[in-house]
Tab-separated table of C-alpha atoms in Angstrom:
chain	number	residue	atom	x	y	z
A	198	MET	CA	0.002	-0.263	-0.299
A	199	LEU	CA	3.095	2.378	0.474
A	200	ALA	CA	4.621	2.141	-2.412
A	201	THR	CA	1.406	2.399	-4.089
A	202	PHE	CA	0.722	5.589	-2.098
A	203	ALA	CA	4.344	7.152	-3.734
A	204	ILE	CA	4.126	6.035	-7.280
A	205	GLY	CA	-0.097	8.020	-7.324
A	206	THR	CA	1.480	10.585	-5.326
A	207	ASP	CA	4.255	10.882	-8.303
A	208	SER	CA	1.529	10.679	-10.825
A	209	PHE	CA	-0.067	13.955	-10.482
A	210	VAL	CA	2.251	16.284	-7.362
A	211	ILE	CA	3.571	18.165	-9.970
A	212	ALA	CA	0.046	19.561	-10.972
A	213	GLY	CA	0.145	21.119	-7.552
A	214	ILE	CA	3.276	22.723	-7.823
A	215	LEU	CA	3.014	23.289	-11.990
A	216	PRO	CA	3.895	27.091	-11.451
A	217	GLN	CA	6.296	27.065	-9.146
A	218	VAL	CA	8.328	23.813	-11.722
A	219	ALA	CA	7.566	26.419	-14.474
A	220	GLN	CA	9.523	30.031	-13.272
A	221	SER	CA	12.183	27.779	-11.154
A	222	LEU	CA	13.107	26.131	-14.715
A	223	GLU	CA	12.427	29.023	-17.075
A	224	VAL	CA	9.695	27.571	-19.068
A	225	SER	CA	5.493	28.245	-19.531
A	226	VAL	CA	3.540	26.500	-17.139
A	227	GLY	CA	2.597	24.642	-20.501
A	228	SER	CA	5.903	23.266	-20.764
A	229	ALA	CA	6.214	22.604	-17.472
A	230	GLY	CA	3.163	20.267	-17.901
A	231	GLN	CA	4.747	18.308	-20.299
A	232	LEU	CA	6.070	16.480	-16.952
A	233	VAL	CA	2.899	15.532	-15.840
A	234	THR	CA	2.995	13.691	-20.024
A	235	ALA	CA	6.823	11.919	-19.719
A	236	TYR	CA	6.051	10.304	-16.899
A	237	ALA	CA	2.555	8.768	-17.389
A	238	LEU	CA	3.295	7.838	-21.098
A	239	THR	CA	6.404	6.217	-20.264
A	240	TYR	CA	4.507	4.472	-17.701
A	241	ALA	CA	1.457	3.164	-19.447
A	242	LEU	CA	3.908	1.767	-22.231
A	243	LEU	CA	6.108	0.403	-20.613
A	244	SER	CA	4.154	-1.562	-17.906
A	245	PRO	CA	3.395	-4.608	-20.332
A	246	VAL	CA	6.649	-4.187	-21.562
A	247	VAL	CA	8.667	-4.861	-17.910
A	248	ALA	CA	5.756	-7.331	-17.538
A	249	VAL	CA	7.407	-9.262	-20.360
A	250	VAL	CA	11.083	-8.205	-19.206
A	251	ALA	CA	11.282	-8.268	-16.301
A	252	ALA	CA	9.068	-11.864	-16.006
A	253	ARG	CA	10.905	-14.430	-14.287
A	254	TRP	CA	12.240	-12.056	-11.692
A	255	SER	CA	10.793	-12.338	-8.155
A	256	ARG	CA	8.903	-9.724	-7.242
A	257	ASP	CA	9.659	-8.995	-4.569
A	258	ARG	CA	12.983	-8.686	-6.599
A	259	LEU	CA	11.284	-6.661	-8.933
A	260	LEU	CA	9.256	-4.617	-6.674
A	261	LEU	CA	12.643	-3.701	-4.982
A	262	VAL	CA	13.896	-2.838	-8.362
A	263	GLY	CA	11.319	-0.576	-9.459
A	264	LEU	CA	11.482	0.757	-6.438
A	265	SER	CA	14.922	1.780	-6.251
A	266	LEU	CA	14.997	3.673	-9.506
A	267	PHE	CA	11.842	5.744	-8.871
A	268	VAL	CA	13.510	7.139	-5.679
A	269	ILE	CA	17.128	7.374	-7.433
A	270	ALA	CA	14.611	9.204	-10.037
A	271	ASN	CA	12.821	11.007	-7.486
A	272	ILE	CA	15.924	12.801	-6.518
A	273	GLY	CA	17.528	13.426	-9.505
A	274	THR	CA	14.842	15.850	-10.359
A	275	ALA	CA	14.266	17.156	-7.209
A	276	LEU	CA	18.946	17.913	-8.288
A	277	ALA	CA	18.193	18.115	-11.984
A	278	PRO	CA	19.467	22.901	-13.210
A	279	THR	CA	18.170	22.082	-16.722
A	280	PHE	CA	14.337	21.129	-17.907
A	281	GLY	CA	15.643	18.466	-20.418
A	282	LEU	CA	17.295	16.699	-16.828
A	283	VAL	CA	13.972	17.217	-15.505
A	284	ILE	CA	12.299	15.187	-18.530
A	285	LEU	CA	15.025	12.554	-18.618
A	286	CYS	CA	14.218	11.594	-14.913
A	287	ARG	CA	10.654	11.902	-14.695
A	288	ILE	CA	10.571	9.311	-17.497
A	289	LEU	CA	12.944	7.162	-14.957
A	290	ALA	CA	10.424	7.476	-12.475
A	291	GLY	CA	7.808	6.694	-14.492
A	292	LEU	CA	9.558	3.523	-16.188
A	293	GLY	CA	10.104	2.632	-11.450
A	294	GLY	CA	5.770	3.478	-11.413
A	295	ALA	CA	5.689	0.902	-14.370
A	296	ALA	CA	7.858	-1.859	-12.578
A	297	VAL	CA	6.236	-1.976	-8.805
A	298	THR	CA	2.459	-1.701	-9.133
A	299	PRO	CA	1.259	-4.299	-11.132
A	300	VAL	CA	3.187	-6.738	-9.075
A	301	ALA	CA	2.080	-4.521	-5.862
A	302	VAL	CA	-0.786	-5.176	-6.467
A	303	ALA	CA	-0.761	-8.978	-7.746
A	304	THR	CA	2.153	-9.395	-5.249
A	305	GLY	CA	-0.697	-8.488	-2.475
A	306	ALA	CA	-3.346	-10.147	-3.658
A	307	SER	CA	-0.983	-13.338	-3.529
A	308	LEU	CA	0.276	-13.136	1.012
A	309	VAL	CA	-3.881	-14.154	1.675
A	310	PRO	CA	-5.889	-16.960	2.009
A	311	GLU	CA	-8.493	-16.594	-1.195
A	312	GLU	CA	-11.410	-15.689	0.896
A	313	ARG	CA	-9.070	-11.937	2.288
A	314	ARG	CA	-7.636	-10.810	-1.021
A	315	GLY	CA	-10.840	-8.787	-2.050
A	316	THR	CA	-10.021	-6.725	0.901
A	317	ALA	CA	-6.147	-7.410	-0.184
A	318	LEU	CA	-6.900	-6.355	-3.083
A	319	ALA	CA	-8.592	-3.052	-1.768
A	320	VAL	CA	-5.873	-2.069	0.330
A	321	VAL	CA	-3.070	-2.176	-2.287
A	322	GLY	CA	-5.242	0.158	-4.716
A	323	GLY	CA	-6.331	2.500	-1.899
A	324	GLY	CA	-2.634	3.108	-1.987
A	325	ILE	CA	-3.829	4.693	-4.943
A	326	ALA	CA	-6.485	6.174	-4.050
A	327	VAL	CA	-5.272	7.837	-0.977
A	328	SER	CA	-2.661	9.631	-2.893
A	329	SER	CA	-4.778	11.574	-4.505
A	330	ALA	CA	-6.804	12.575	-0.817
A	331	LEU	CA	-3.463	13.071	1.225
A	332	GLY	CA	-0.319	12.906	-1.100
A	333	VAL	CA	-0.470	15.069	-3.450
A	334	PRO	CA	-2.296	17.790	-1.361
A	335	LEU	CA	0.574	17.482	1.256
A	336	GLY	CA	3.499	17.377	-1.880
A	337	ALA	CA	1.332	20.694	-2.794
A	338	VAL	CA	1.746	22.029	0.825
A	339	ILE	CA	5.697	21.428	1.173
A	340	GLY	CA	5.804	22.810	-1.805
A	341	SER	CA	4.243	25.990	-1.016
A	342	LEU	CA	6.102	26.627	2.133
A	343	SER	CA	9.367	25.430	1.146
A	344	ASP	CA	10.161	25.035	-3.003
A	345	TRP	CA	9.390	22.301	-5.291
A	346	HIS	CA	12.615	20.926	-4.510
A	347	ALA	CA	11.154	19.912	-0.867
A	348	THR	CA	8.024	18.041	-2.769
A	349	MET	CA	9.684	15.408	-4.614
A	350	TRP	CA	12.576	14.644	-1.629
A	351	PHE	CA	9.336	14.093	-0.141
A	352	VAL	CA	7.814	11.464	-3.079
A	353	ALA	CA	11.403	10.373	-2.675
A	354	ALA	CA	11.530	9.602	1.076
A	355	LEU	CA	8.126	7.678	0.327
A	356	GLY	CA	9.910	5.499	-2.171
A	357	VAL	CA	12.391	4.874	0.487
A	358	VAL	CA	9.899	3.894	3.607
A	359	ALA	CA	8.213	1.663	1.373
A	360	ALA	CA	11.329	-0.686	0.378
A	361	ILE	CA	12.433	-0.837	3.726
A	362	GLY	CA	8.581	-2.228	4.767
A	363	ILE	CA	9.053	-4.420	1.402
A	364	ILE	CA	12.486	-5.583	2.524
A	365	ALA	CA	11.733	-5.976	6.993
A	366	LEU	CA	7.604	-7.685	5.639
A	367	VAL	CA	7.394	-9.355	1.825
A	368	PRO	CA	8.455	-13.010	1.748
A	369	ASN	CA	9.932	-13.811	-1.224
A	370	ARG	CA	7.653	-14.527	-3.974
A	371	PRO	CA	8.238	-16.407	-7.356
A	372	ALA	CA	7.703	-15.062	-10.682
A	373	PRO	CA	3.835	-16.398	-11.985
A	374	PRO	CA	3.816	-18.194	-15.456
A	375	PRO	CA	5.443	-15.953	-18.050
A	376	ILE	CA	2.811	-13.813	-20.615
A	377	GLY	CA	3.920	-12.442	-23.860
A	378	LEU	CA	4.002	-9.047	-25.416
A	379	ARG	CA	1.239	-10.068	-28.222
A	380	GLN	CA	-1.305	-12.567	-25.333
A	381	ARG	CA	-1.465	-9.593	-23.835
A	382	LEU	CA	-2.316	-7.119	-26.458
A	383	ALA	CA	-4.927	-9.522	-27.444
A	384	PRO	CA	-7.695	-8.458	-26.286
A	385	ILE	CA	-8.059	-5.471	-28.161
A	386	GLY	CA	-8.090	-7.130	-31.440
A	387	ASN	CA	-12.059	-7.797	-29.778
A	388	SER	CA	-13.869	-4.422	-31.113
A	389	ARG	CA	-15.930	-4.466	-27.244
A	390	ILE	CA	-12.899	-4.191	-25.424
A	391	ALA	CA	-11.355	-1.394	-28.390
A	392	LEU	CA	-14.699	0.800	-28.231
A	393	THR	CA	-14.443	0.262	-24.341
A	394	LEU	CA	-11.026	1.539	-24.471
A	395	ALA	CA	-11.836	3.679	-26.342
A	396	THR	CA	-14.453	5.529	-23.682
A	397	THR	CA	-11.774	5.229	-20.921
A	398	LEU	CA	-9.440	6.829	-22.892
A	399	PHE	CA	-11.496	10.395	-23.857
A	400	ALA	CA	-13.424	10.080	-20.373
A	401	PHE	CA	-9.778	10.502	-18.894
A	402	THR	CA	-7.934	12.390	-20.767
A	403	GLY	CA	-11.072	14.927	-19.862
A	404	ASN	CA	-10.271	14.348	-16.489
A	405	PHE	CA	-6.700	14.712	-16.586
A	406	ILE	CA	-6.507	18.327	-18.479
A	407	LEU	CA	-7.853	19.344	-14.803
A	408	ASN	CA	-6.341	17.896	-12.555
A	409	THR	CA	-2.859	18.453	-14.597
A	410	TYR	CA	-3.762	21.449	-15.194
A	411	VAL	CA	-5.727	22.754	-12.096
A	412	SER	CA	-3.281	25.641	-10.510
A	413	GLN	CA	-4.142	27.234	-14.208
A	414	THR	CA	-8.262	26.488	-14.539
A	415	PHE	CA	-8.686	27.804	-10.639
A	416	MET	CA	-5.970	30.741	-10.951
A	417	GLY	CA	-9.033	32.804	-9.415
A	418	ALA	CA	-10.694	31.270	-6.288
A	419	THR	CA	-6.969	30.472	-4.962
A	420	GLY	CA	-5.967	34.021	-5.739
A	421	GLY	CA	-1.945	31.950	-6.428
A	422	HIS	CA	-2.116	30.898	-3.214
A	423	GLY	CA	-0.431	27.011	-3.180
A	424	THR	CA	-2.344	26.196	-0.027
A	425	THR	CA	-5.835	27.300	-1.257
A	426	LEU	CA	-4.595	24.862	-3.943
A	427	ALA	CA	-4.186	22.314	-1.558
A	428	LEU	CA	-7.211	22.870	0.214
A	429	LEU	CA	-9.473	21.927	-3.361
A	430	LEU	CA	-6.797	19.285	-4.589
A	431	PHE	CA	-7.408	17.785	-0.790
A	432	LEU	CA	-10.747	18.158	-1.211
A	433	ALA	CA	-10.767	16.691	-4.983
A	434	GLY	CA	-9.114	13.741	-3.738
A	435	ALA	CA	-11.486	12.988	-0.652
A	436	ALA	CA	-14.328	13.369	-3.046
A	437	GLY	CA	-12.443	10.864	-4.973
A	438	VAL	CA	-12.519	7.977	-2.359
A	439	VAL	CA	-15.730	8.490	-1.886
A	440	GLY	CA	-16.926	8.731	-5.841
A	441	ASN	CA	-14.289	5.223	-6.315
A	442	LEU	CA	-16.243	3.146	-3.181
A	443	GLY	CA	-19.951	4.326	-4.469
A	444	SER	CA	-19.502	3.125	-7.792
A	445	GLY	CA	-19.426	-0.529	-7.044
A	446	PRO	CA	-22.245	-0.627	-5.143
A	447	LEU	CA	-24.721	1.397	-7.738
A	448	THR	CA	-22.753	-0.027	-10.912
A	449	ASP	CA	-23.792	-3.415	-8.440
A	450	ARG	CA	-27.267	-2.137	-8.350
A	451	TRP	CA	-27.846	-0.389	-11.818
A	452	GLY	CA	-25.313	-1.267	-14.722
A	453	ASN	CA	-22.308	-0.667	-15.381
A	454	ARG	CA	-23.442	1.730	-18.719
A	455	THR	CA	-26.622	3.735	-16.332
A	456	VAL	CA	-23.567	4.614	-14.151
A	457	PHE	CA	-21.001	5.357	-16.759
A	458	ASN	CA	-23.200	7.789	-18.820
A	459	ILE	CA	-24.503	9.403	-15.700
A	460	ALA	CA	-21.014	10.258	-14.245
A	461	ALA	CA	-19.298	11.212	-17.500
A	462	ALA	CA	-22.472	13.918	-18.001
A	463	ILE	CA	-22.622	15.154	-14.794
A	464	THR	CA	-18.724	16.041	-15.196
A	465	MET	CA	-18.695	17.039	-17.776
A	466	VAL	CA	-21.481	19.881	-17.194
A	467	ASP	CA	-18.921	20.411	-14.583
A	468	PHE	CA	-16.243	20.922	-16.234
A	469	ALA	CA	-18.696	23.583	-18.794
A	470	LEU	CA	-18.787	25.193	-15.563
A	471	THR	CA	-15.653	25.855	-14.287
A	472	PRO	CA	-14.771	28.805	-16.778
A	473	TRP	CA	-17.396	30.906	-13.809
A	474	THR	CA	-16.567	28.196	-11.273
A	475	GLY	CA	-13.037	28.941	-11.312
A	476	GLU	CA	-13.418	32.640	-10.074
A	477	TYR	CA	-15.051	32.179	-6.646
A	478	LEU	CA	-13.522	29.629	-3.883
A	479	ALA	CA	-16.978	29.146	-2.705
A	480	ALA	CA	-17.855	27.686	-6.366
A	481	ALA	CA	-14.853	26.285	-6.820
A	482	VAL	CA	-14.837	23.696	-3.406
A	483	PHE	CA	-18.801	22.820	-5.472
A	484	ALA	CA	-16.665	22.377	-8.669
A	485	VAL	CA	-13.940	20.078	-7.187
A	486	LEU	CA	-16.469	17.987	-4.510
A	487	VAL	CA	-18.630	17.352	-7.247
A	488	TRP	CA	-15.062	16.589	-9.868
A	489	GLY	CA	-13.989	14.624	-7.400
A	490	VAL	CA	-17.127	11.948	-6.526
A	491	ALA	CA	-18.138	11.398	-10.499
A	492	GLY	CA	-14.863	11.982	-12.132
A	493	MET	CA	-13.419	8.840	-10.249
A	494	ALA	CA	-17.249	6.745	-9.834
A	495	GLN	CA	-16.027	6.445	-14.002
A	496	LEU	CA	-13.256	3.356	-13.571
A	497	VAL	CA	-15.238	1.070	-12.076
A	498	PRO	CA	-18.017	0.432	-14.313
A	499	GLN	CA	-15.762	0.819	-17.146
A	500	GLN	CA	-14.179	-2.211	-15.481
A	501	ASP	CA	-17.366	-3.879	-14.852
A	502	ARG	CA	-17.790	-3.726	-18.326
A	503	LEU	CA	-14.281	-5.255	-19.813
A	504	ILE	CA	-15.106	-8.228	-17.134
A	505	GLY	CA	-18.745	-8.537	-18.321
A	506	ILE	CA	-17.133	-8.257	-22.177
A	507	SER	CA	-14.536	-11.195	-22.130
A	508	PRO	CA	-14.227	-12.748	-17.987
A	509	GLU	CA	-11.596	-14.974	-19.409
A	510	SER	CA	-9.167	-12.281	-20.734
A	511	ALA	CA	-10.325	-9.806	-17.718
A	512	PRO	CA	-7.227	-9.756	-16.161
A	513	LEU	CA	-5.408	-8.443	-19.533
A	514	ALA	CA	-8.053	-6.101	-20.380
A	515	ILE	CA	-7.854	-4.837	-16.917
A	516	ALA	CA	-4.684	-3.892	-17.490
A	517	LEU	CA	-5.264	-2.071	-20.852
A	518	ASN	CA	-7.495	-0.264	-19.270
A	519	SER	CA	-4.604	0.982	-16.391
A	520	SER	CA	-2.526	1.820	-19.290
A	521	VAL	CA	-4.471	4.167	-21.323
A	522	VAL	CA	-5.809	5.648	-18.357
A	523	PHE	CA	-2.445	6.727	-18.409
A	524	ILE	CA	-2.042	7.036	-21.805
A	525	GLY	CA	-4.753	9.649	-21.064
A	526	ALA	CA	-3.082	11.573	-18.565
A	527	SER	CA	-0.289	11.899	-21.209
A	528	LEU	CA	-2.370	13.524	-23.242
A	529	SER	CA	-4.194	15.728	-20.742
A	530	GLY	CA	-0.231	17.580	-20.380
A	531	VAL	CA	0.248	17.693	-24.440
A	532	ILE	CA	-3.995	18.975	-25.204
A	533	GLY	CA	-3.662	21.713	-22.297
A	534	ALA	CA	-0.752	23.175	-23.356
A	535	VAL	CA	-2.187	23.397	-26.711
A	536	GLY	CA	-5.178	24.651	-24.806
A	537	LEU	CA	-3.511	27.859	-22.947
A	538	ASN	CA	-2.104	28.386	-25.636
A	539	LEU	CA	-5.636	29.245	-28.025
A	540	VAL	CA	-8.019	29.839	-25.180
A	541	GLY	CA	-6.844	29.995	-22.134
A	542	ALA	CA	-5.961	28.316	-18.909
A	543	ARG	CA	-9.744	29.889	-17.550
A	544	TYR	CA	-11.442	27.086	-20.791
A	545	LEU	CA	-9.382	24.238	-20.150
A	546	GLY	CA	-12.688	22.498	-18.296
A	547	VAL	CA	-14.653	23.253	-22.172
A	548	ILE	CA	-11.632	21.407	-23.365
A	549	GLY	CA	-12.516	19.103	-21.147
A	550	ALA	CA	-16.219	18.882	-21.372
A	551	VAL	CA	-16.199	18.226	-25.032
A	552	LEU	CA	-13.832	15.046	-24.757
A	553	PHE	CA	-15.974	13.523	-22.458
A	554	ALA	CA	-18.858	14.610	-25.186
A	555	VAL	CA	-17.137	12.137	-27.126
A	556	SER	CA	-16.355	9.750	-24.183
A	557	LEU	CA	-20.586	8.772	-23.845
A	558	VAL	CA	-20.513	8.643	-27.977
A	559	PHE	CA	-17.622	5.405	-28.024
A	560	ALA	CA	-19.427	4.473	-25.048
A	561	HIS	CA	-22.526	4.448	-26.804
A	562	LEU	CA	-21.473	2.688	-29.658
A	563	ALA	CA	-19.432	0.110	-27.222
A	564	TYR	CA	-23.119	-0.685	-25.932
A	565	LEU	CA	-24.793	-0.905	-29.443
A	566	SER	CA	-21.964	-3.273	-30.352
A	567	ILE	CA	-21.760	-5.035	-27.160
A	568	LYS	CA	-25.705	-5.785	-27.568
A	569	ARG	CA	-25.259	-6.866	-30.542
A	570	ALA	CA	-22.906	-9.456	-29.969
A	571	GLN	CA	-24.853	-11.143	-26.945
A	572	PRO	CA	-26.608	-14.816	-28.494
A	573	LEU	CA	-30.307	-14.511	-29.312
A	574	PRO	CA	-33.242	-15.737	-26.787
A	575	GLN	CA	-34.146	-19.005	-27.910
A	576	VAL	CA	-37.983	-20.133	-28.780
A	577	VAL	CA	-38.547	-23.844	-27.111
A	578	LYS	CA	-41.477	-25.414	-29.939
A	579	PRO	CA	-44.339	-27.291	-28.578
């Protein structure tokens, strides 16, 4: 859990200190946003590659190698004197994260009896959810009280603590049977899965545009104060935990299509209003609470849909969905930077709203494809 907490914090801690990073490295805010892109894209593209290359490594060894690279990369980020070197360090940190998170989840599940596997998965996965509510805002506070270099030292320290815990407490686990890269990517050949992954891509690209450039979108509400921004990030993260946990029972009750469509539509409207809600603190608080709940309520129904499409390939499809989430995060940095130049920070939420509208179109196409693939009811003749 500490390992996934560290990885989750590192994923978006840059968002809370973006103006400081840009000023320190003498680049634009849009350029500084590419630090999020470098990390997320590396994580997304190399997660399946690392899984193949290190398939025969013991799980504890892979965790420690990944965390070591993660810690070194974050120390490098704190010490690097130029923007180019910082980008390189973010790429290395993303590689470390790609090695750690999938293995941490699988190892956590293997450490307990089968009847407690769900609890273990919730605890390990909860590290990422809690990082949004606690780690990222705490990093923003540290940055506002000191500078952004201190934030990166903080993230590196989280990785060290996680590594010590793994050395002390996690027993050696042999590698599972290896799976080739072609087999890992095979689910994409199913059009229903491909359309569902496209839905995830557009929805989370829209989500992360606001996440990456939250300091710019809510500049009017925060007045540029880091502690106020940290408060908004904390509220968004806490609401995200509620949305993620609540979406499971709602998906069981209403179905994945209804839950996703409602959550995406609410987030779309919320983002479309940010040119106005981003100007006033009270309105911004309401906006980030809605964003947190509805934005994070979209992941579980997407996973549920993927499992329902093809239960036998569900683990591979879920892994691809996680990679697509990070591809969305990487695209958000690029699209957001272009948006800053074209329409300005105030209207970045509107771009996110458009992406949510596209995700709803793909969600409907996926639904139609799934419906067509369902077997026709058998008519029993008298």
